[in-house]
CSV table of C-alpha atoms in Angstrom, one decimal:
chain,number,residue,atom,x,y,z
K,1,MET,CA,-62.9,-1.1,62.8
K,2,ALA,CA,-63.7,-0.2,59.2
K,3,TYR,CA,-67.2,-0.4,57.8
K,4,THR,CA,-67.8,-2.5,54.7
K,5,GLU,CA,-69.4,-0.8,51.7
K,6,SER,CA,-72.7,-2.6,52.3
K,7,GLU,CA,-72.7,-1.4,55.9
K,8,ILE,CA,-72.0,2.1,54.8
K,9,LEU,CA,-74.9,1.9,52.3
K,10,GLU,CA,-77.2,0.6,55.0
K,11,GLY,CA,-76.1,3.3,57.5
K,12,LEU,CA,-76.3,6.1,54.9
K,13,ALA,CA,-79.8,4.9,53.7
K,14,GLU,CA,-80.9,5.2,57.3
K,15,ILE,CA,-79.7,8.8,57.6
K,16,VAL,CA,-81.3,9.7,54.2
K,17,SER,CA,-84.5,8.1,55.1
K,18,GLU,CA,-84.7,9.9,58.5
K,19,GLU,CA,-84.0,13.2,56.7
K,20,THR,CA,-86.3,12.8,53.7
K,21,GLY,CA,-88.9,10.3,54.7
K,22,LEU,CA,-88.1,8.2,51.7
K,23,PRO,CA,-88.0,4.4,52.4
K,24,ALA,CA,-84.5,3.2,53.2
K,25,ASP,CA,-84.6,0.6,50.4
K,26,SER,CA,-85.1,3.4,47.8
K,27,VAL,CA,-81.6,4.7,48.7
K,28,GLN,CA,-79.5,2.7,46.3
K,29,LEU,CA,-76.0,3.1,44.9
K,30,ASP,CA,-77.0,4.5,41.5
K,31,LYS,CA,-79.4,7.1,42.9
K,32,SER,CA,-78.6,10.8,42.4
K,33,PHE,CA,-79.0,12.8,45.6
K,34,THR,CA,-80.5,15.7,43.7
K,35,ASP,CA,-82.3,14.2,40.7
K,36,ASP,CA,-83.6,10.9,42.2
K,37,LEU,CA,-83.9,11.7,45.9
K,38,ASP,CA,-84.8,15.4,45.7
K,39,ILE,CA,-82.3,16.4,48.4
K,40,ASP,CA,-81.5,20.1,48.6
K,41,SER,CA,-78.2,21.6,49.6
K,42,LEU,CA,-79.3,22.1,53.2
K,43,SER,CA,-80.5,18.5,53.6
K,44,MET,CA,-77.3,17.3,51.9
K,45,MET,CA,-75.2,19.2,54.5
K,46,THR,CA,-77.3,17.6,57.2
K,47,ILE,CA,-76.7,14.2,55.8
K,48,VAL,CA,-73.0,14.9,55.5
K,49,THR,CA,-72.8,16.0,59.1
K,50,LEU,CA,-74.7,13.0,60.4
K,51,ALA,CA,-72.6,10.6,58.1
K,52,GLU,CA,-69.3,12.1,59.4
K,53,GLU,CA,-70.4,11.3,63.0
K,54,LYS,CA,-71.8,7.8,62.2
K,55,PHE,CA,-68.7,6.6,60.3
K,56,SER,CA,-66.1,8.7,62.1
K,57,VAL,CA,-64.8,10.3,58.9
K,58,ARG,CA,-64.2,13.8,57.6
K,59,ILE,CA,-66.0,14.8,54.4
K,60,PRO,CA,-64.5,18.1,53.4
K,61,ASP,CA,-66.9,20.8,51.9
K,62,ASP,CA,-64.9,20.7,48.6
K,63,GLU,CA,-65.6,17.0,48.3
K,64,VAL,CA,-69.4,17.3,48.8
K,65,LYS,CA,-70.0,18.6,45.3
K,66,ASN,CA,-68.4,15.5,43.9
K,67,LEU,CA,-70.8,13.2,45.7
K,68,ALA,CA,-73.5,13.1,43.0
K,69,THR,CA,-74.8,9.6,43.7
K,70,VAL,CA,-75.3,7.5,46.8
K,71,GLY,CA,-72.5,5.2,45.4
K,72,ASP,CA,-70.1,8.2,45.2
K,73,ALA,CA,-70.7,8.9,48.9
K,74,VAL,CA,-70.3,5.2,49.9
K,75,SER,CA,-67.0,5.0,48.0
K,76,PHE,CA,-65.7,8.2,49.5
K,77,ILE,CA,-66.6,7.2,53.0
K,78,ALA,CA,-65.1,3.7,52.5
K,79,GLY,CA,-61.9,5.3,51.3
K,80,ALA,CA,-61.8,8.0,54.0
K,81,GLN,CA,-62.0,5.5,56.9
K,82,ALA,CA,-58.8,5.5,58.9
E,1,MET,CA,-108.8,58.6,52.6
E,2,SER,CA,-109.0,54.9,51.9
E,3,LYS,CA,-112.3,53.1,52.3
E,4,HIS,CA,-112.9,51.3,55.6
E,5,ILE,CA,-112.3,47.5,55.3
E,6,ASP,CA,-114.2,45.3,57.8
E,7,VAL,CA,-112.2,42.2,58.9
E,8,VAL,CA,-113.8,38.9,60.0
E,9,VAL,CA,-112.5,35.6,61.5
E,10,THR,CA,-113.2,32.7,59.2
E,11,GLY,CA,-110.9,29.9,60.5
E,12,LEU,CA,-109.5,28.7,63.8
E,13,GLY,CA,-106.7,26.3,64.7
E,14,ALA,CA,-104.9,25.3,67.8
E,15,THR,CA,-102.9,22.7,69.6
E,16,THR,CA,-102.9,23.2,73.4
E,17,PRO,CA,-102.6,21.6,76.8
E,18,LEU,CA,-106.3,20.9,76.6
E,19,GLY,CA,-106.5,19.3,73.1
E,20,GLY,CA,-104.9,18.8,69.7
E,21,ASP,CA,-107.4,21.0,67.9
E,22,VAL,CA,-109.9,23.8,68.5
E,23,PRO,CA,-113.0,21.7,69.1
E,24,SER,CA,-111.4,19.5,71.8
E,25,THR,CA,-109.7,22.5,73.4
E,26,TRP,CA,-112.9,24.5,73.5
E,27,ALA,CA,-114.9,21.6,74.9
E,28,ALA,CA,-112.3,21.0,77.6
E,29,ALA,CA,-112.3,24.7,78.4
E,30,LEU,CA,-116.1,24.9,78.7
E,31,ALA,CA,-115.9,21.8,80.9
E,32,GLY,CA,-113.4,23.5,83.2
E,33,GLU,CA,-110.6,21.1,82.7
E,34,SER,CA,-106.9,21.8,83.6
E,35,GLY,CA,-104.1,21.0,81.2
E,36,ALA,CA,-101.4,21.1,83.9
E,37,ARG,CA,-99.6,18.0,84.9
E,38,THR,CA,-96.5,16.7,86.7
E,39,LEU,CA,-93.6,16.5,84.2
E,40,ASP,CA,-92.9,12.9,83.2
E,41,ASN,CA,-89.1,13.1,83.1
E,42,ASP,CA,-86.0,13.2,85.2
E,43,TRP,CA,-85.5,17.0,85.3
E,44,ALA,CA,-86.6,17.3,88.9
E,45,ALA,CA,-84.0,14.9,90.2
E,46,LYS,CA,-81.3,15.9,87.7
E,47,TYR,CA,-81.5,19.6,88.1
E,48,GLU,CA,-83.2,20.1,91.5
E,49,MET,CA,-86.0,21.9,89.7
E,50,PRO,CA,-88.1,24.2,91.9
E,51,VAL,CA,-91.1,23.6,89.6
E,52,THR,CA,-91.9,20.1,88.6
E,53,PHE,CA,-95.1,20.6,86.5
E,54,ALA,CA,-96.3,22.4,83.4
E,55,ALA,CA,-99.2,22.6,81.0
E,56,THR,CA,-97.7,20.4,78.4
E,57,ILE,CA,-99.3,19.9,75.0
E,58,LYS,CA,-102.0,17.3,74.9
E,59,VAL,CA,-101.4,15.7,71.5
E,60,LYS,CA,-97.7,15.4,70.6
E,61,PRO,CA,-96.6,16.5,67.1
E,62,GLU,CA,-95.3,12.9,66.4
E,63,GLU,CA,-99.0,11.8,66.3
E,64,VAL,CA,-100.0,14.2,63.5
E,65,MET,CA,-96.8,15.0,61.6
E,66,ALA,CA,-94.3,13.1,59.5
E,67,ARG,CA,-90.9,12.5,61.1
E,68,PRO,CA,-88.8,14.4,58.5
E,69,GLU,CA,-91.0,17.5,59.0
E,70,ILE,CA,-90.6,17.3,62.8
E,71,LYS,CA,-86.8,17.0,62.4
E,72,ARG,CA,-86.8,20.2,60.3
E,73,MET,CA,-88.8,22.3,62.8
E,74,ASP,CA,-88.3,23.5,66.3
E,75,PRO,CA,-91.3,22.4,68.4
E,76,SER,CA,-92.5,26.1,68.3
E,77,ALA,CA,-92.8,25.8,64.5
E,78,GLN,CA,-94.3,22.3,64.7
E,79,TYR,CA,-97.2,23.6,66.9
E,80,ALA,CA,-97.7,26.7,64.7
E,81,VAL,CA,-97.9,24.5,61.5
E,82,ILE,CA,-100.3,22.1,63.1
E,83,ALA,CA,-102.5,24.9,64.2
E,84,ALA,CA,-102.3,26.7,60.9
E,85,ARG,CA,-103.3,23.5,59.0
E,86,GLU,CA,-106.4,23.2,61.1
E,87,ALA,CA,-107.2,26.9,60.8
E,88,TRP,CA,-106.7,26.9,57.0
E,89,ALA,CA,-108.9,23.8,56.5
E,90,ASP,CA,-111.5,25.3,58.9
E,91,ALA,CA,-111.7,28.4,56.8
E,92,GLY,CA,-112.4,26.2,53.8
E,93,SER,CA,-108.9,26.5,52.3
E,94,PRO,CA,-109.7,29.7,50.5
E,95,GLU,CA,-108.5,30.1,47.0
E,96,LEU,CA,-106.8,33.4,46.3
E,97,GLU,CA,-103.8,34.9,44.7
E,98,PRO,CA,-100.7,34.2,46.8
E,99,GLU,CA,-99.9,37.9,46.6
E,100,ARG,CA,-103.1,38.6,48.6
E,101,LEU,CA,-102.3,36.1,51.3
E,102,GLY,CA,-100.3,37.1,54.4
E,103,VAL,CA,-98.9,35.4,57.4
E,104,VAL,CA,-98.1,36.7,60.9
E,105,VAL,CA,-97.0,34.1,63.4
E,106,SER,CA,-95.2,35.1,66.6
E,107,SER,CA,-93.3,33.4,69.3
E,108,GLY,CA,-92.3,35.2,72.5
E,109,ILE,CA,-89.1,33.2,73.1
E,110,GLY,CA,-88.2,31.6,69.7
E,111,GLY,CA,-86.6,28.2,69.0
E,112,ILE,CA,-85.1,27.7,72.4
E,113,TRP,CA,-85.1,23.8,72.2
E,114,THR,CA,-83.1,24.1,69.0
E,115,THR,CA,-80.7,26.7,70.4
E,116,LEU,CA,-80.0,24.7,73.5
E,117,ASP,CA,-79.8,21.3,71.8
E,118,ALA,CA,-77.2,22.8,69.4
E,119,TRP,CA,-75.3,24.3,72.3
E,120,ASP,CA,-75.2,20.9,73.9
E,121,THR,CA,-74.0,19.3,70.7
E,122,LEU,CA,-71.3,21.9,70.3
E,123,ARG,CA,-70.0,21.4,73.8
E,124,GLU,CA,-70.2,17.6,73.8
E,125,LYS,CA,-69.1,16.9,70.2
E,126,GLY,CA,-67.5,20.0,68.7
E,127,ALA,CA,-68.5,22.5,66.0
E,128,ARG,CA,-68.6,20.1,63.1
E,129,ARG,CA,-71.5,18.2,64.7
E,130,VAL,CA,-73.8,21.2,64.8
E,131,LEU,CA,-76.5,20.6,62.2
E,132,PRO,CA,-77.0,23.0,59.3
E,133,MET,CA,-80.7,23.4,60.0
E,134,THR,CA,-79.9,24.9,63.3
E,135,VAL,CA,-80.3,28.6,62.3
E,136,PRO,CA,-83.5,28.3,60.3
E,137,MET,CA,-85.0,26.3,63.2
E,138,LEU,CA,-84.0,28.6,66.0
E,139,MET,CA,-84.8,32.0,64.5
E,140,PRO,CA,-87.8,33.5,66.0
E,141,ASN,CA,-89.5,34.0,62.6
E,142,SER,CA,-89.2,30.3,61.9
E,143,PRO,CA,-92.8,29.4,62.7
E,144,SER,CA,-94.0,32.3,60.5
E,145,ALA,CA,-91.7,31.2,57.7
E,146,TYR,CA,-92.9,27.6,57.9
E,147,VAL,CA,-96.5,28.7,57.7
E,148,GLU,CA,-95.7,31.0,54.9
E,149,LEU,CA,-94.0,28.1,53.0
E,150,GLU,CA,-96.9,25.7,53.8
E,151,LEU,CA,-99.4,28.1,52.2
E,152,GLY,CA,-97.3,29.7,49.6
E,153,ALA,CA,-98.2,33.2,51.0
E,154,ARG,CA,-96.6,36.1,49.3
E,155,ALA,CA,-98.2,39.3,50.7
E,156,GLY,CA,-95.7,39.2,53.5
E,157,ALA,CA,-94.7,36.9,56.4
E,158,HIS,CA,-94.0,38.6,59.8
E,159,ALA,CA,-93.1,37.7,63.3
E,160,LEU,CA,-93.7,40.4,65.9
E,161,VAL,CA,-92.1,39.8,69.2
E,162,SER,CA,-93.5,41.3,72.5
E,163,ALA,CA,-93.1,38.5,75.0
E,164,CYS,CA,-96.5,37.3,76.3
E,165,ALA,CA,-98.4,39.8,74.1
E,166,SER,CA,-96.8,38.4,70.9
E,167,GLY,CA,-99.7,36.2,69.8
E,168,ALA,CA,-102.2,39.1,70.2
E,169,GLU,CA,-99.9,41.5,68.5
E,170,ALA,CA,-99.6,39.1,65.5
E,171,ILE,CA,-103.4,39.1,65.1
E,172,GLY,CA,-103.5,42.9,65.4
E,173,TYR,CA,-100.9,43.2,62.7
E,174,GLY,CA,-102.9,40.8,60.5
E,175,LEU,CA,-105.9,43.2,61.0
E,176,GLU,CA,-103.7,46.1,59.8
E,177,MET,CA,-102.4,44.1,56.7
E,178,ILE,CA,-106.0,43.7,55.6
E,179,ARG,CA,-107.2,47.2,56.4
E,180,SER,CA,-104.2,48.7,54.7
E,181,GLY,CA,-105.0,46.8,51.5
E,182,ARG,CA,-101.9,44.6,51.6
E,183,ALA,CA,-103.8,41.3,51.8
E,184,ASP,CA,-107.3,39.9,51.7
E,185,VAL,CA,-106.6,36.9,53.9
E,186,VAL,CA,-104.0,36.7,56.8
E,187,VAL,CA,-103.2,33.6,58.7
E,188,CYS,CA,-102.0,34.8,62.1
E,189,GLY,CA,-101.4,33.9,65.7
E,190,GLY,CA,-98.8,32.8,68.1
E,191,THR,CA,-96.9,29.7,69.3
E,192,GLU,CA,-94.5,28.7,72.1
E,193,ALA,CA,-92.5,25.7,73.1
E,194,THR,CA,-90.5,26.5,76.2
E,195,ILE,CA,-91.1,23.6,78.5
E,196,HIS,CA,-87.4,22.9,78.9
E,197,PRO,CA,-85.5,23.0,82.2
E,198,MET,CA,-83.6,26.1,81.3
E,199,PRO,CA,-86.5,28.5,80.7
E,200,ILE,CA,-88.5,26.9,83.6
E,201,SER,CA,-85.5,27.5,85.9
E,202,ALA,CA,-85.2,31.1,84.6
E,203,PHE,CA,-88.9,31.9,85.1
E,204,ALA,CA,-88.7,30.3,88.5
E,205,ALA,CA,-85.6,32.4,89.3
E,206,SER,CA,-87.7,35.5,88.5
E,207,ARG,CA,-90.2,34.3,91.0
E,208,THR,CA,-93.1,34.4,88.5
E,209,LEU,CA,-94.0,30.6,88.5
E,210,SER,CA,-96.4,28.9,90.8
E,211,LEU,CA,-94.6,26.5,93.2
E,212,ARG,CA,-97.7,24.4,93.8
E,213,ASN,CA,-95.9,21.2,92.9
E,214,ASP,CA,-98.2,19.0,94.9
E,215,ASP,CA,-101.3,20.2,93.0
E,216,PRO,CA,-100.5,21.0,89.4
E,217,GLN,CA,-104.2,21.2,88.3
E,218,GLY,CA,-105.0,23.6,91.1
E,219,ALA,CA,-101.9,25.8,90.6
E,220,SER,CA,-103.2,28.3,88.1
E,221,ARG,CA,-105.7,30.2,90.1
E,222,PRO,CA,-106.2,33.8,88.7
E,223,TYR,CA,-107.9,36.1,91.2
E,224,ASP,CA,-107.9,33.5,94.0
E,225,THR,CA,-106.3,34.7,97.2
E,226,GLY,CA,-104.1,31.6,97.1
E,227,ARG,CA,-102.5,32.5,93.7
E,228,ASP,CA,-98.7,32.3,93.7
E,229,GLY,CA,-97.6,32.6,90.1
E,230,PHE,CA,-98.3,31.4,86.6
E,231,VAL,CA,-98.1,27.8,85.2
E,232,ILE,CA,-95.9,27.5,82.2
E,233,GLY,CA,-97.8,26.2,79.2
E,234,GLU,CA,-97.1,25.4,75.5
E,235,GLY,CA,-98.9,25.3,72.2
E,236,ALA,CA,-100.2,27.5,69.4
E,237,GLY,CA,-103.3,29.3,68.3
E,238,ILE,CA,-103.9,30.5,64.7
E,239,VAL,CA,-106.8,32.4,63.2
E,240,VAL,CA,-107.6,33.1,59.6
E,241,LEU,CA,-108.6,36.8,59.2
E,242,GLU,CA,-110.3,37.9,56.0
E,243,SER,CA,-111.8,41.0,54.6
E,244,ALA,CA,-115.5,40.8,55.1
E,245,GLU,CA,-116.0,41.4,51.4
E,246,HIS,CA,-113.7,38.5,50.5
E,247,ALA,CA,-115.3,36.2,53.0
E,248,ALA,CA,-118.8,37.1,51.7
E,249,ALA,CA,-117.8,36.7,48.1
E,250,ARG,CA,-116.8,33.1,48.7
E,251,GLY,CA,-119.6,32.4,51.1
E,252,ALA,CA,-117.3,31.7,54.1
E,253,ARG,CA,-118.6,30.9,57.6
E,254,VAL,CA,-117.8,33.9,59.8
E,255,TYR,CA,-117.1,33.3,63.5
E,256,ALA,CA,-116.8,36.9,64.6
E,257,ARG,CA,-115.6,40.3,63.5
E,258,LEU,CA,-112.2,41.7,64.6
E,259,ALA,CA,-113.4,45.3,65.1
E,260,GLY,CA,-110.5,46.9,66.6
E,261,GLN,CA,-107.2,46.8,68.4
E,262,GLY,CA,-105.4,49.0,70.9
E,263,LEU,CA,-101.6,49.0,71.6
E,264,SER,CA,-99.6,50.8,74.2
E,265,ALA,CA,-96.4,50.5,76.2
E,266,ASP,CA,-96.1,51.1,79.9
E,267,GLY,CA,-92.7,52.9,79.8
E,268,TYR,CA,-92.3,51.9,83.4
E,269,HIS,CA,-90.5,48.6,84.2
E,270,LEU,CA,-89.1,45.6,82.5
E,271,THR,CA,-91.3,43.0,84.2
E,272,SER,CA,-93.8,44.7,86.5
E,273,PRO,CA,-97.0,46.2,85.3
E,274,GLU,CA,-97.4,49.9,85.9
E,275,PRO,CA,-99.4,49.9,89.1
E,276,GLU,CA,-102.1,52.3,87.9
E,277,GLY,CA,-102.6,50.4,84.7
E,278,ARG,CA,-102.3,53.5,82.6
E,279,GLY,CA,-100.9,51.6,79.6
E,280,GLN,CA,-103.5,48.8,79.9
E,281,ILE,CA,-106.3,51.3,80.1
E,282,ALA,CA,-104.9,53.2,77.1
E,283,ALA,CA,-104.8,50.0,75.0
E,284,MET,CA,-108.4,49.0,75.8
E,285,ARG,CA,-109.6,52.6,75.2
E,286,ALA,CA,-107.8,52.7,71.9
E,287,ALA,CA,-109.4,49.4,70.9
E,288,LEU,CA,-112.9,50.8,71.6
E,289,VAL,CA,-112.1,54.0,69.7
E,290,ASP,CA,-110.7,51.9,66.8
E,291,ALA,CA,-113.9,49.8,66.7
E,292,GLY,CA,-116.2,52.9,67.1
E,293,LEU,CA,-117.8,51.3,70.2
E,294,GLY,CA,-118.5,52.3,73.7
E,295,PRO,CA,-118.0,50.6,77.1
E,296,THR,CA,-121.6,49.4,77.3
E,297,ASP,CA,-121.1,47.3,74.1
E,298,VAL,CA,-118.5,45.2,75.9
E,299,ARG,CA,-120.0,42.2,77.7
E,300,HIS,CA,-117.1,39.8,77.9
E,301,VAL,CA,-113.4,40.2,78.7
E,302,ASN,CA,-110.9,37.4,78.3
E,303,ALA,CA,-108.3,38.6,80.8
E,304,HIS,CA,-104.5,38.3,80.5
E,305,ALA,CA,-104.7,37.2,84.2
E,306,THR,CA,-101.7,34.9,84.6
E,307,SER,CA,-102.3,34.1,88.3
E,308,THR,CA,-99.6,36.4,89.7
E,309,VAL,CA,-100.2,38.3,92.9
E,310,VAL,CA,-99.7,41.8,91.5
E,311,GLY,CA,-100.7,41.4,87.8
E,312,ASP,CA,-104.2,40.1,88.1
E,313,LEU,CA,-105.5,42.9,90.2
E,314,VAL,CA,-103.8,45.7,88.2
E,315,GLU,CA,-105.6,44.3,85.1
E,316,ALA,CA,-109.0,44.0,86.9
E,317,ARG,CA,-108.7,47.6,88.0
E,318,SER,CA,-107.8,48.7,84.5
E,319,VAL,CA,-110.9,47.0,83.0
E,320,ARG,CA,-113.0,48.8,85.6
E,321,ALA,CA,-111.3,52.1,84.9
E,322,THR,CA,-111.8,51.7,81.1
E,323,LEU,CA,-115.4,50.6,81.2
E,324,GLY,CA,-116.6,52.4,84.3
E,325,ASP,CA,-120.1,51.3,85.5
E,326,ALA,CA,-120.4,49.3,82.3
E,327,ALA,CA,-117.8,46.9,83.8
E,328,ASP,CA,-120.7,45.5,85.9
E,329,GLY,CA,-122.2,44.0,82.8
E,330,VAL,CA,-119.0,42.2,81.8
E,331,ALA,CA,-118.4,38.5,82.2
E,332,LEU,CA,-114.7,38.1,83.0
E,333,SER,CA,-112.9,34.9,82.1
E,334,ALA,CA,-109.4,33.9,83.0
E,335,THR,CA,-108.7,30.9,80.9
E,336,LYS,CA,-105.1,30.5,81.9
E,337,SER,CA,-106.6,28.8,84.9
E,338,MET,CA,-107.1,25.9,82.6
E,339,THR,CA,-104.5,26.2,79.8
E,340,GLY,CA,-101.5,27.6,81.8
E,341,HIS,CA,-99.7,30.4,80.2
E,342,LEU,CA,-98.7,29.8,76.6
E,343,LEU,CA,-96.5,32.9,76.6
E,344,GLY,CA,-96.2,33.9,72.9
E,345,GLY,CA,-99.1,31.6,72.1
E,346,ALA,CA,-101.4,33.0,74.9
E,347,GLY,CA,-102.8,36.0,73.1
E,348,ALA,CA,-103.7,33.9,70.1
E,349,LEU,CA,-105.3,31.0,72.0
E,350,GLU,CA,-107.2,33.5,74.2
E,351,SER,CA,-108.4,35.3,71.0
E,352,ILE,CA,-109.8,32.0,69.9
E,353,PHE,CA,-111.6,31.6,73.2
E,354,THR,CA,-113.0,35.1,72.9
E,355,ILE,CA,-114.1,34.5,69.3
E,356,LEU,CA,-115.8,31.3,70.3
E,357,ALA,CA,-117.4,32.9,73.4
E,358,LEU,CA,-119.1,35.4,71.0
E,359,HIS,CA,-119.9,32.8,68.4
E,360,ASP,CA,-121.4,30.3,70.9
E,361,ARG,CA,-122.6,33.1,73.3
E,362,LYS,CA,-120.8,31.3,76.1
E,363,ALA,CA,-118.1,32.8,78.3
E,364,PRO,CA,-115.7,30.1,79.4
E,365,PRO,CA,-115.1,29.5,83.1
E,366,THR,CA,-112.3,30.3,85.4
E,367,ILE,CA,-111.3,27.4,87.6
E,368,ASN,CA,-109.6,27.1,90.9
E,369,VAL,CA,-111.1,30.2,92.4
E,370,SER,CA,-112.2,28.9,95.8
E,371,ASP,CA,-111.5,32.1,97.6
E,372,PRO,CA,-111.9,35.2,95.3
E,373,ASP,CA,-109.6,38.1,96.1
E,374,PRO,CA,-111.7,40.6,97.9
E,375,GLU,CA,-110.1,43.4,95.8
E,376,LEU,CA,-111.4,41.9,92.5
E,377,VAL,CA,-113.8,44.5,91.2
E,378,LEU,CA,-115.3,42.5,88.4
E,379,ASP,CA,-117.8,39.7,87.8
E,380,LEU,CA,-115.7,36.6,87.4
E,381,VAL,CA,-117.1,33.6,85.5
E,382,ARG,CA,-116.3,30.7,87.8
E,383,ASP,CA,-116.5,27.0,87.4
E,384,THR,CA,-119.2,26.8,84.7
E,385,PRO,CA,-119.7,28.8,81.5
E,386,ARG,CA,-121.9,31.8,81.4
E,387,GLU,CA,-124.4,32.7,78.7
E,388,LEU,CA,-123.7,35.9,76.9
E,389,PRO,CA,-126.6,38.2,75.9
E,390,GLU,CA,-128.3,38.0,72.5
E,391,GLY,CA,-127.9,40.9,70.0
E,392,ASP,CA,-124.7,42.7,69.1
E,393,VAL,CA,-122.0,42.0,71.7
E,394,ALA,CA,-118.4,43.0,71.9
E,395,ALA,CA,-115.6,41.3,73.8
E,396,ILE,CA,-112.0,42.3,74.6
E,397,ASN,CA,-109.0,40.0,74.8
E,398,ASN,CA,-106.2,41.5,76.8
E,399,SER,CA,-102.5,40.5,76.5
E,400,PHE,CA,-99.6,42.0,78.3
E,401,GLY,CA,-95.9,41.1,78.0
E,402,PHE,CA,-92.6,41.6,79.8
E,403,GLY,CA,-91.3,44.9,78.6
E,404,GLY,CA,-94.6,46.6,79.3
E,405,HIS,CA,-96.3,45.7,76.0
E,406,ASN,CA,-100.1,46.0,76.1
E,407,VAL,CA,-102.4,44.7,73.4
E,408,ALA,CA,-106.2,44.8,73.5
E,409,LEU,CA,-108.1,43.1,70.7
E,410,LEU,CA,-111.8,43.8,70.3
E,411,PHE,CA,-114.0,41.3,68.7
E,412,THR,CA,-117.8,41.6,68.0
E,413,THR,CA,-120.5,39.1,67.0
E,414,SER,CA,-120.8,39.1,63.3
């Protein structure tokens, strides 16, 4: 069963919140992972690993650099669902 | 020749089976409490564990740390950071150039929870599920690195490993960092978090753990004829060492002086102490020489004494051989009777006990000694604390590790 974009945002916000301690409702589509959420590369890879498991998708390393905002990640995950 | 630099202790921090900080831990130790308890989990049933109890940490990190921090640290690093925060605040959060601040935090085993969790993940879910923080969390220098980052220390951050002598060796290395002029202040100590079924099984397999499952609080009984092995414990102890000059300049409270250290190796056996105690004696003698003191100055020894059949008596005889007749004037304490054995954290926690014994002039008790071993040749402090004499007094904290590592730290009243 595919996740809707709002379900993906909710799930991703949970993961980011666990990793960073930021409130889940601060994780919004227009937020930049680095500039707004202050997530370093190691944390980003942790989030990617956890998101892959949660949404049963593959996020290739080459793709991670294109995921500048939360919205980019949500779109990618939505598109990558089988 | 460089000038001699005196080193003092200005801050203490700990999280232990007796309490979440130094004051609660010390109060419980003076009251003769045991931190051992039956494990509240399914390991015994699931794995047929031969040992079903341990001296688990009293205050869980979840109670004092934010969740994202916890997720980024192995428990061994969590304990070290909790203890380091207390020690640093206790020292009055000294202000100094980061280049003059050092860190030495050791663990005997390293991030074994992280290692084994990642292995479980790999086997159950495959390589892509192994988290990227795994390596920085499992590496044995991780606790040292986290304390270094926390304080922004730049004089160097080290992690000496010598099994159950690691925590003491870290403090000894801190002493050398200050004496050699590399640092004015060093935050140092040890930590361990190995209450996991694998290491418990492994220690039990080596026949070193007490099997007294029906009486956890009575299981750690150094020097008692009924002793049958050590009780595995967890936690961390951290001290702030400072050059006496630096401490005086900022008006810091001084607990005690770290006057000397002695190091040696047995060169004998991987796990058994050399029966004549040559290496232990050499370490204690070296500490006395380093401090410029003699046997009669020593009035208290915090023994390594883990409650094993062989080890306790070898150490007692070594203390006697080192101090000669002056050993009669020594109040001997075996605090693992209360805390269990913190492995890489032990030498640091017991240094804290030694420092506080000098500061408060009170040797902590040894509990569970209902029938002292007739071969014990020293004056053991049992059940209640013992007053230490007024005036200048020295105390030795011994720590010995698998591999034949011997460390004696010698503290004096300030």
